[in-house]
């Protein structure tokens, strides 16, 4: 299989039908000042296609993420598929995972006087979670349901804490993701106390032209 190789900073990114990475280390050599040799330390890892989208997302947040750190992260990822109508999260159950959508469509809603009140939609490339429940370890007050067949990459609360301890740069990625989820919570909370259910839904649809 033919592959193209390009050097980005201190990493070799190998293009082909599957993703891979190589760590590159340089030591002194004759043709560079104060260098006496060049050593390539190559570690090739075939990336699961199910992890390609989330890896691209992480690199967009932290381009300096190393191959070693990424490989360690993947040890804690799990892939879950949902059929249309199945629930990712149910009200009254503690949210134990944050979920990155590889493909599909989810909606978040809760019940008000027996009526469904939709507060958010999630598409591919989004993180979906009842973040308040996830952080506070309290039962969720929302449902998250698949509107079509969906695949997510999940990370549990306990495994996330391990990653934070073992991979310092993961704390930076986690903070950026948490900030976006927190913004969503603030927006939904504000809407719930200022506009009607129908107006909230109209605003969501207006802000998400891909629906």
Coordinates of N, CA and C in Angstrom, one line a residue:
X1 N 0.8 -1.2 0.0 CA 0.0 0.0 0.0 C 0.9 1.2 0.0
X2 N 0.7 2.1 -1.0 CA 1.4 3.3 -1.0 C 1.0 4.3 0.0
X3 N 1.9 5.0 0.7 CA 1.6 6.0 1.7 C 2.5 7.2 1.5
X4 N 1.9 8.3 1.7 CA 2.7 9.6 1.7 C 3.1 9.9 3.1
X5 N 4.3 10.5 3.3 CA 4.8 10.8 4.6 C 5.1 12.3 4.6
X6 N 4.7 13.0 5.6 CA 5.1 14.4 5.8 C 5.5 14.6 7.2
X7 N 6.4 15.6 7.4 CA 6.9 15.9 8.8 C 6.2 17.1 9.3
X8 N 5.6 17.0 10.5 CA 4.9 18.1 11.1 C 5.5 18.3 12.5
X9 N 6.3 19.4 12.7 CA 7.0 19.5 13.9 C 7.9 18.3 14.2
X10 N 7.7 17.6 15.3 CA 8.5 16.4 15.6 C 7.7 15.1 15.4
X11 N 6.7 15.1 14.5 CA 5.9 13.9 14.2 C 5.9 13.6 12.7
X12 N 5.9 12.4 12.4 CA 5.6 12.0 11.0 C 4.2 11.6 11.0
X13 N 3.4 12.2 10.0 CA 2.0 11.9 9.9 C 1.9 11.1 8.6
X14 N 1.5 9.8 8.7 CA 1.5 8.9 7.5 C 0.1 8.8 7.0
X15 N -0.1 9.2 5.7 CA -1.4 9.2 5.1 C -1.6 7.9 4.4
X16 N -2.8 7.4 4.4 CA -3.2 6.2 3.7 C -4.6 5.8 4.0
X17 N -5.0 4.6 3.8 CA -6.4 4.2 4.0 C -6.7 4.1 5.5
X18 N -5.6 4.0 6.3 CA -5.8 4.1 7.8 C -4.9 5.1 8.3
X19 N -5.2 5.7 9.5 CA -4.3 6.6 10.1 C -3.1 5.9 10.8
X20 N -2.0 6.7 11.0 CA -0.9 6.1 11.7 C -0.1 7.3 12.2
X21 N 0.8 7.0 13.1 CA 1.8 8.1 13.5 C 3.2 7.5 13.7
X22 N 4.2 8.3 13.6 CA 5.5 7.9 13.9 C 6.1 9.0 14.8
X23 N 6.7 8.7 15.9 CA 7.5 9.7 16.6 C 8.9 9.8 16.1
X24 N 9.3 11.0 15.9 CA 10.6 11.3 15.3 C 11.5 12.0 16.3
X25 N 12.7 11.4 16.6 CA 13.6 12.0 17.5 C 14.9 12.3 16.7
X26 N 15.5 13.4 17.0 CA 16.8 13.8 16.3 C 17.9 13.9 17.3
X27 N 19.0 13.4 17.0 CA 20.2 13.6 17.8 C 21.3 14.2 16.9
X28 N 22.4 14.8 17.5 CA 23.3 15.5 16.7 C 23.9 14.8 15.5
X29 N 24.2 15.5 14.4 CA 24.7 14.9 13.2 C 25.7 15.8 12.5
X30 N 26.5 15.3 11.5 CA 27.6 16.1 10.9 C 27.0 17.2 10.1
X31 N 25.9 17.1 9.4 CA 25.5 18.1 8.5 C 24.6 19.2 9.2
X32 N 24.4 19.1 10.5 CA 23.8 20.2 11.2 C 24.7 20.6 12.3
X33 N 24.8 21.9 12.6 CA 25.7 22.4 13.7 C 25.4 21.6 15.0
X34 N 26.5 21.1 15.6 CA 26.4 20.5 16.9 C 25.7 19.1 16.9
X35 N 25.4 18.6 15.7 CA 24.8 17.3 15.6 C 25.7 16.2 15.1
X36 N 25.7 15.0 15.6 CA 26.6 14.0 15.2 C 25.9 12.8 14.6
X37 N 24.6 12.6 14.8 CA 23.9 11.5 14.2 C 22.4 11.8 14.1
X38 N 21.7 11.1 13.3 CA 20.2 11.2 13.3 C 19.6 9.8 13.6
X39 N 18.7 9.8 14.5 CA 18.0 8.6 14.8 C 16.5 8.7 14.7
X40 N 15.9 7.8 14.0 CA 14.5 7.8 13.8 C 13.9 6.7 14.7
X41 N 13.1 7.1 15.7 CA 12.4 6.1 16.5 C 11.0 6.1 16.1
X42 N 10.7 5.0 15.4 CA 9.4 4.9 14.7 C 8.4 4.0 15.5
X43 N 7.3 4.5 15.8 CA 6.3 3.7 16.4 C 5.0 3.8 15.6
X44 N 4.6 2.8 14.9 CA 3.5 2.8 14.0 C 2.3 2.2 14.7
X45 N 1.2 3.0 14.7 CA -0.1 2.5 15.3 C -1.2 2.7 14.3
X46 N -1.8 1.6 13.9 CA -3.0 1.7 13.0 C -4.1 2.3 13.8
X47 N -4.7 3.4 13.3 CA -5.8 4.0 14.1 C -7.1 3.4 13.7
X48 N -7.9 3.0 14.6 CA -9.2 2.5 14.3 C -10.0 3.6 13.6
X49 N -10.7 3.3 12.5 CA -11.5 4.3 11.8 C -12.5 4.9 12.8
X50 N -12.9 4.2 13.8 CA -13.9 4.8 14.8 C -13.3 5.9 15.6
X51 N -12.0 6.0 15.6 CA -11.4 7.0 16.4 C -10.8 8.2 15.6
X52 N -10.9 8.1 14.3 CA -10.3 9.1 13.4 C -10.9 10.5 13.6
X53 N -12.3 10.5 13.7 CA -12.9 11.8 13.9 C -12.6 12.5 15.2
X54 N -12.6 11.7 16.3 CA -12.3 12.3 17.6 C -10.9 12.7 17.7
X55 N -10.0 12.0 17.0 CA -8.6 12.3 17.0 C -8.4 13.7 16.3
X56 N -9.1 13.9 15.2 CA -9.0 15.1 14.5 C -9.5 16.3 15.3
X57 N -10.6 16.0 16.1 CA -11.1 17.0 17.0 C -10.1 17.4 18.1
X58 N -9.5 16.4 18.7 CA -8.5 16.7 19.7 C -7.4 17.5 19.2
X59 N -6.9 17.1 18.0 CA -5.8 17.8 17.4 C -6.1 19.3 17.0
X60 N -7.4 19.5 16.7 CA -7.8 20.9 16.5 C -7.8 21.7 17.7
X61 N -8.0 21.1 18.9 CA -7.9 21.8 20.2 C -6.4 21.9 20.6
X62 N -5.6 20.9 20.4 CA -4.2 20.8 20.8 C -3.4 20.2 19.8
X63 N -2.9 21.0 18.8 CA -2.1 20.4 17.7 C -0.8 19.7 18.2
X64 N -0.4 20.1 19.4 CA 0.9 19.5 19.9 C 0.6 18.1 20.6
X65 N -0.6 17.6 20.6 CA -0.9 16.3 21.2 C 0.0 15.3 20.6
X66 N 0.8 14.6 21.5 CA 1.7 13.6 21.0 C 1.0 12.2 20.7
X67 N 1.7 11.5 19.8 CA 1.2 10.1 19.5 C 1.1 9.3 20.7
X68 N 2.0 9.4 21.6 CA 2.0 8.5 22.8 C 0.8 8.9 23.7
X69 N 0.5 10.2 23.9 CA -0.6 10.6 24.7 C -1.9 10.2 24.0
X70 N -2.0 10.3 22.7 CA -3.2 9.9 22.0 C -3.4 8.4 22.2
X71 N -2.4 7.6 22.0 CA -2.5 6.1 22.2 C -3.0 5.8 23.6
X72 N -2.5 6.4 24.6 CA -3.0 6.2 25.9 C -4.5 6.5 26.1
X73 N -4.9 7.6 25.5 CA -6.3 8.0 25.6 C -7.2 6.9 25.0
X74 N -6.8 6.3 23.9 CA -7.6 5.3 23.2 C -7.8 4.1 24.0
X75 N -6.9 3.8 25.0 CA -7.1 2.7 25.9 C -8.3 2.8 26.7
X76 N -8.9 4.0 26.9 CA -10.0 4.2 27.7 C -11.3 4.5 27.0
X77 N -11.2 4.6 25.6 CA -12.4 4.9 24.8 C -13.2 3.6 24.6
X78 N -14.5 3.7 24.6 CA -15.4 2.6 24.1 C -16.3 3.2 23.1
X79 N -16.6 2.3 22.1 CA -17.5 2.7 21.0 C -18.9 2.1 21.3
X80 N -19.9 2.9 21.1 CA -21.3 2.4 21.4 C -22.2 2.8 20.2
X81 N -23.0 1.9 19.8 CA -24.0 2.2 18.7 C -25.4 2.2 19.2
X82 N -26.2 3.2 18.7 CA -27.6 3.3 19.1 C -28.5 3.2 17.9
X83 N -29.5 2.5 18.0 CA -30.5 2.4 16.9 C -31.5 3.6 17.1
X84 N -32.1 4.0 16.0 CA -33.0 5.1 16.1 C -34.1 4.9 17.2
X85 N -34.3 5.8 18.1 CA -35.2 5.7 19.2 C -34.6 5.2 20.5
X86 N -33.4 4.7 20.5 CA -32.7 4.2 21.7 C -32.2 5.4 22.5
X87 N -32.0 5.2 23.8 CA -31.5 6.3 24.6 C -30.0 6.2 25.0
X88 N -29.4 7.3 24.9 CA -28.0 7.4 25.4 C -28.0 7.7 26.9
X89 N -29.0 8.5 27.3 CA -29.1 8.9 28.7 C -30.6 9.0 29.0
X90 N -30.9 8.5 30.3 CA -32.3 8.6 30.7 C -32.4 9.4 32.0
X91 N -33.5 10.1 32.1 CA -33.7 10.9 33.3 C -33.7 10.1 34.6
X92 N -33.1 10.6 35.6 CA -33.1 9.8 36.9 C -31.9 8.9 37.1
X93 N -31.1 8.8 36.0 CA -29.9 8.0 36.0 C -28.6 8.9 36.0
X94 N -27.6 8.6 36.8 CA -26.4 9.4 36.8 C -25.7 9.3 35.4
X95 N -25.3 10.4 34.8 CA -24.6 10.3 33.6 C -23.1 9.9 33.9
X96 N -22.8 8.7 33.4 CA -21.4 8.2 33.7 C -20.4 8.4 32.6
X97 N -20.9 8.9 31.4 CA -20.1 9.0 30.3 C -20.3 10.4 29.6
X98 N -19.2 10.9 28.9 CA -19.4 11.9 27.9 C -19.2 11.2 26.6
X99 N -20.0 11.6 25.6 CA -20.0 10.8 24.3 C -19.8 11.7 23.1
X100 N -18.8 11.4 22.3 CA -18.5 12.1 21.1 C -19.1 11.4 19.9
X101 N -19.9 12.1 19.1 CA -20.6 11.5 18.0 C -19.8 11.3 16.8
X102 N -19.6 10.1 16.3 CA -19.0 9.8 15.1 C -19.9 10.1 13.9
X103 N -21.1 9.6 14.1 CA -22.2 9.9 13.1 C -23.5 9.8 13.8
X104 N -24.6 10.3 13.2 CA -25.9 10.2 13.8 C -26.4 11.6 14.2
X105 N -27.5 11.5 15.0 CA -28.2 12.7 15.5 C -28.9 12.3 16.8
X106 N -28.7 13.2 17.8 CA -29.3 13.0 19.1 C -30.1 14.2 19.5
X107 N -31.1 14.0 20.3 CA -31.8 15.1 20.9 C -31.8 15.0 22.4
X108 N -31.8 16.1 23.1 CA -31.8 16.2 24.6 C -33.2 16.8 24.9
X109 N -33.9 16.2 25.9 CA -35.2 16.8 26.3 C -35.5 16.4 27.7
X110 N -36.4 17.1 28.3 CA -37.0 16.6 29.6 C -38.5 16.8 29.5
X111 N -39.2 16.3 30.5 CA -40.6 16.3 30.5 C -41.2 17.4 31.4
X112 N -42.1 18.2 30.9 CA -42.8 19.3 31.6 C -44.3 19.0 31.5
X113 N -44.9 18.6 32.6 CA -46.3 18.3 32.6 C -46.6 17.3 31.6
X114 N -45.8 16.3 31.4 CA -46.0 15.2 30.5 C -45.6 15.6 29.0
X115 N -45.2 16.8 28.8 CA -44.9 17.3 27.5 C -43.4 17.3 27.3
X116 N -42.9 16.8 26.1 CA -41.4 16.8 25.9 C -41.0 18.2 25.6
X117 N -39.9 18.6 26.3 CA -39.3 19.9 26.1 C -37.9 19.7 25.6
X118 N -37.7 19.9 24.3 CA -36.4 19.7 23.7 C -35.5 20.9 24.0
X119 N -34.3 20.6 24.5 CA -33.4 21.7 24.8 C -32.1 21.7 24.0
X120 N -31.8 20.6 23.2 CA -30.6 20.6 22.4 C -30.6 19.4 21.4
X121 N -29.9 19.6 20.3 CA -29.6 18.6 19.4 C -28.1 18.4 19.2
X122 N -27.6 17.2 19.0 CA -26.2 16.9 18.8 C -26.0 16.2 17.5
X123 N -25.0 16.6 16.7 CA -24.7 16.0 15.4 C -23.3 15.4 15.5
X124 N -22.9 14.8 14.4 CA -21.5 14.3 14.3 C -20.5 15.4 14.6
X125 N -19.5 15.0 15.4 CA -18.5 16.0 15.8 C -18.8 16.7 17.0
X126 N -19.9 16.5 17.6 CA -20.3 17.1 18.9 C -20.1 16.2 20.1
X127 N -19.9 16.8 21.2 CA -19.9 16.0 22.5 C -21.3 16.1 23.1
X128 N -21.9 15.0 23.5 CA -23.2 15.0 24.1 C -23.1 14.4 25.5
X129 N -23.7 15.1 26.5 CA -23.8 14.7 27.9 C -24.7 15.5 28.6
X130 N -25.3 15.0 29.7 CA -25.9 15.8 30.7 C -24.8 16.2 31.6
X131 N -24.2 17.3 31.3 CA -22.9 17.6 32.0 C -23.0 17.9 33.4
X132 N -24.1 18.5 33.8 CA -24.4 18.7 35.3 C -24.4 17.4 36.0
X133 N -25.1 16.4 35.5 CA -25.1 15.1 36.1 C -23.8 14.4 36.1
X134 N -23.1 14.6 35.0 CA -21.7 13.9 34.9 C -20.8 14.5 35.9
X135 N -20.7 15.8 36.1 CA -19.8 16.4 37.0 C -20.2 16.2 38.4
X136 N -21.4 16.4 38.7 CA -21.9 16.4 40.1 C -22.2 15.0 40.6
X137 N -22.2 14.1 39.7 CA -22.5 12.7 40.1 C -23.9 12.6 40.7
X138 N -24.9 13.3 40.1 CA -26.3 13.3 40.5 C -27.1 12.8 39.4
X139 N -28.3 12.3 39.7 CA -29.2 11.8 38.6 C -29.5 12.9 37.6
X140 N -29.5 12.5 36.3 CA -29.8 13.4 35.2 C -31.3 13.9 35.3
X141 N -31.5 15.1 34.8 CA -32.9 15.5 34.7 C -33.3 15.6 33.2
X142 N -32.5 15.0 32.3 CA -32.8 15.0 30.9 C -32.7 13.6 30.3
X143 N -33.4 13.4 29.1 CA -33.2 12.3 28.3 C -32.3 12.7 27.1
X144 N -31.5 11.8 26.6 CA -30.8 12.0 25.3 C -31.1 10.8 24.5
X145 N -31.7 11.0 23.3 CA -32.3 10.0 22.5 C -31.8 10.1 21.1
X146 N -31.6 8.9 20.4 CA -31.1 8.9 19.0 C -32.3 9.1 18.1
X147 N -32.1 10.1 17.2 CA -33.2 10.4 16.2 C -32.9 9.6 14.9
X148 N -31.7 9.0 14.8 CA -31.3 8.1 13.7 C -30.2 7.2 14.2
X149 N -29.9 6.2 13.5 CA -28.8 5.3 13.9 C -27.5 6.2 14.2
X150 N -26.9 5.9 15.3 CA -25.9 6.8 15.8 C -24.7 6.0 16.4
X151 N -23.5 6.5 16.2 CA -22.3 5.9 16.9 C -21.6 6.9 17.7
X152 N -21.2 6.6 18.9 CA -20.5 7.5 19.8 C -19.3 6.8 20.3
X153 N -18.3 7.7 20.6 CA -17.1 7.2 21.4 C -17.3 7.7 22.8
X154 N -17.3 6.8 23.7 CA -17.6 7.2 25.1 C -16.3 7.2 26.0
X155 N -16.4 8.0 27.0 CA -15.3 8.1 28.0 C -16.0 8.2 29.4
X156 N -15.7 7.3 30.3 CA -16.4 7.3 31.6 C -15.8 8.3 32.5
X157 N -16.6 8.7 33.5 CA -16.1 9.7 34.5 C -14.8 9.2 35.2
X158 N -14.8 7.9 35.6 CA -13.6 7.4 36.3 C -12.4 7.4 35.4
X159 N -12.6 6.9 34.2 CA -11.5 6.9 33.2 C -10.9 8.2 32.9
X160 N -11.8 9.2 32.8 CA -11.4 10.6 32.5 C -10.5 11.1 33.6
X161 N -10.8 10.8 34.9 CA -9.9 11.2 36.0 C -8.5 10.5 35.9
X162 N -8.5 9.3 35.4 CA -7.2 8.6 35.2 C -6.4 9.3 34.1
X163 N -7.1 9.6 33.0 CA -6.4 10.3 31.9 C -5.9 11.7 32.3
X164 N -6.6 12.4 33.1 CA -6.1 13.7 33.6 C -4.9 13.5 34.5
X165 N -4.8 12.4 35.2 CA -3.6 12.2 36.0 C -2.4 11.7 35.2
X166 N -2.7 11.0 34.2 CA -1.6 10.4 33.4 C -1.1 11.2 32.2
X167 N -2.0 12.1 31.7 CA -1.7 12.8 30.5 C -1.9 14.3 30.8
X168 N -0.9 15.1 31.2 CA -1.1 16.5 31.6 C -1.8 17.3 30.5
X169 N -1.5 17.1 29.2 CA -2.1 17.9 28.2 C -3.6 17.6 28.0
X170 N -4.1 16.4 28.5 CA -5.5 16.1 28.5 C -6.3 17.1 29.3
X171 N -5.7 17.7 30.3 CA -6.4 18.7 31.2 C -6.8 19.9 30.3
X172 N -5.9 20.3 29.4 CA -6.2 21.4 28.6 C -7.3 21.1 27.6
X173 N -7.3 19.9 27.0 CA -8.4 19.5 26.1 C -9.7 19.4 26.8
X174 N -9.6 18.8 28.0 CA -10.8 18.7 28.8 C -11.4 20.0 29.2
X175 N -10.6 21.0 29.5 CA -11.1 22.3 29.9 C -11.8 23.0 28.7
X176 N -11.3 22.9 27.5 CA -11.9 23.5 26.4 C -13.3 22.8 26.1
X177 N -13.3 21.5 26.2 CA -14.6 20.8 26.0 C -15.6 21.2 27.0
X178 N -15.1 21.2 28.3 CA -16.0 21.6 29.4 C -16.6 23.0 29.2
X179 N -15.7 23.9 28.7 CA -16.2 25.3 28.5 C -17.3 25.3 27.5
X180 N -17.2 24.6 26.5 CA -18.3 24.6 25.5 C -19.6 24.0 26.0
X181 N -19.4 22.9 26.8 CA -20.6 22.2 27.4 C -21.2 23.2 28.4
X182 N -20.4 23.9 29.1 CA -20.9 24.8 30.1 C -21.7 26.0 29.5
X183 N -21.2 26.5 28.3 CA -21.9 27.5 27.6 C -23.3 27.0 27.2
X184 N -23.3 25.8 26.7 CA -24.6 25.2 26.3 C -25.6 25.2 27.5
X185 N -25.1 24.8 28.7 CA -25.9 24.7 29.9 C -26.4 26.1 30.2
X186 N -25.6 27.1 30.2 CA -26.0 28.5 30.5 C -27.0 29.0 29.5
X187 N -26.8 28.7 28.2 CA -27.8 29.1 27.2 C -29.1 28.5 27.4
X188 N -29.1 27.2 27.7 CA -30.4 26.5 27.9 C -31.1 27.0 29.1
X189 N -30.4 27.2 30.2 CA -31.0 27.7 31.5 C -31.6 29.1 31.3
X190 N -30.9 29.9 30.6 CA -31.4 31.3 30.3 C -32.7 31.2 29.5
X191 N -32.7 30.4 28.5 CA -33.9 30.2 27.6 C -35.1 29.7 28.4
X192 N -34.8 28.7 29.3 CA -35.9 28.1 30.1 C -36.7 29.1 31.0
X193 N -36.0 30.1 31.4 CA -36.7 31.1 32.3 C -37.1 32.4 31.6
X194 N -36.8 32.5 30.3 CA -37.1 33.7 29.6 C -38.1 33.6 28.5
X195 N -38.2 32.4 27.9 CA -39.1 32.2 26.7 C -39.9 31.0 26.9
X196 N -40.9 30.8 26.1 CA -41.8 29.7 26.1 C -41.2 28.5 25.5
X197 N -41.8 27.3 25.7 CA -41.3 26.0 25.2 C -41.2 26.1 23.6
X198 N -42.2 26.6 23.0 CA -42.3 26.7 21.5 C -41.2 27.7 21.0
X199 N -41.0 28.8 21.7 CA -40.0 29.8 21.3 C -38.6 29.2 21.5
X200 N -38.4 28.4 22.5 CA -37.1 27.7 22.7 C -36.8 26.8 21.6
X201 N -37.8 26.0 21.2 CA -37.6 25.1 20.1 C -37.3 25.8 18.8
X202 N -38.0 26.9 18.5 CA -37.8 27.6 17.3 C -36.4 28.2 17.3
X203 N -35.9 28.7 18.5 CA -34.5 29.2 18.6 C -33.5 28.2 18.3
X204 N -33.7 27.0 18.8 CA -32.8 25.9 18.6 C -32.7 25.5 17.1
X205 N -33.8 25.4 16.5 CA -33.9 25.1 15.0 C -33.2 26.2 14.2
X206 N -33.5 27.4 14.6 CA -32.9 28.6 13.9 C -31.4 28.6 14.0
X207 N -30.8 28.2 15.1 CA -29.4 28.2 15.3 C -28.7 27.0 14.8
X208 N -29.5 26.0 14.3 CA -28.9 24.8 13.8 C -29.5 24.5 12.4
X209 N -29.0 25.2 11.4 CA -29.6 25.0 10.0 C -29.4 23.6 9.5
X210 N -28.6 22.8 10.0 CA -28.4 21.4 9.5 C -29.5 20.5 10.0
X211 N -30.4 20.9 10.9 CA -31.5 20.0 11.3 C -32.4 19.8 10.1

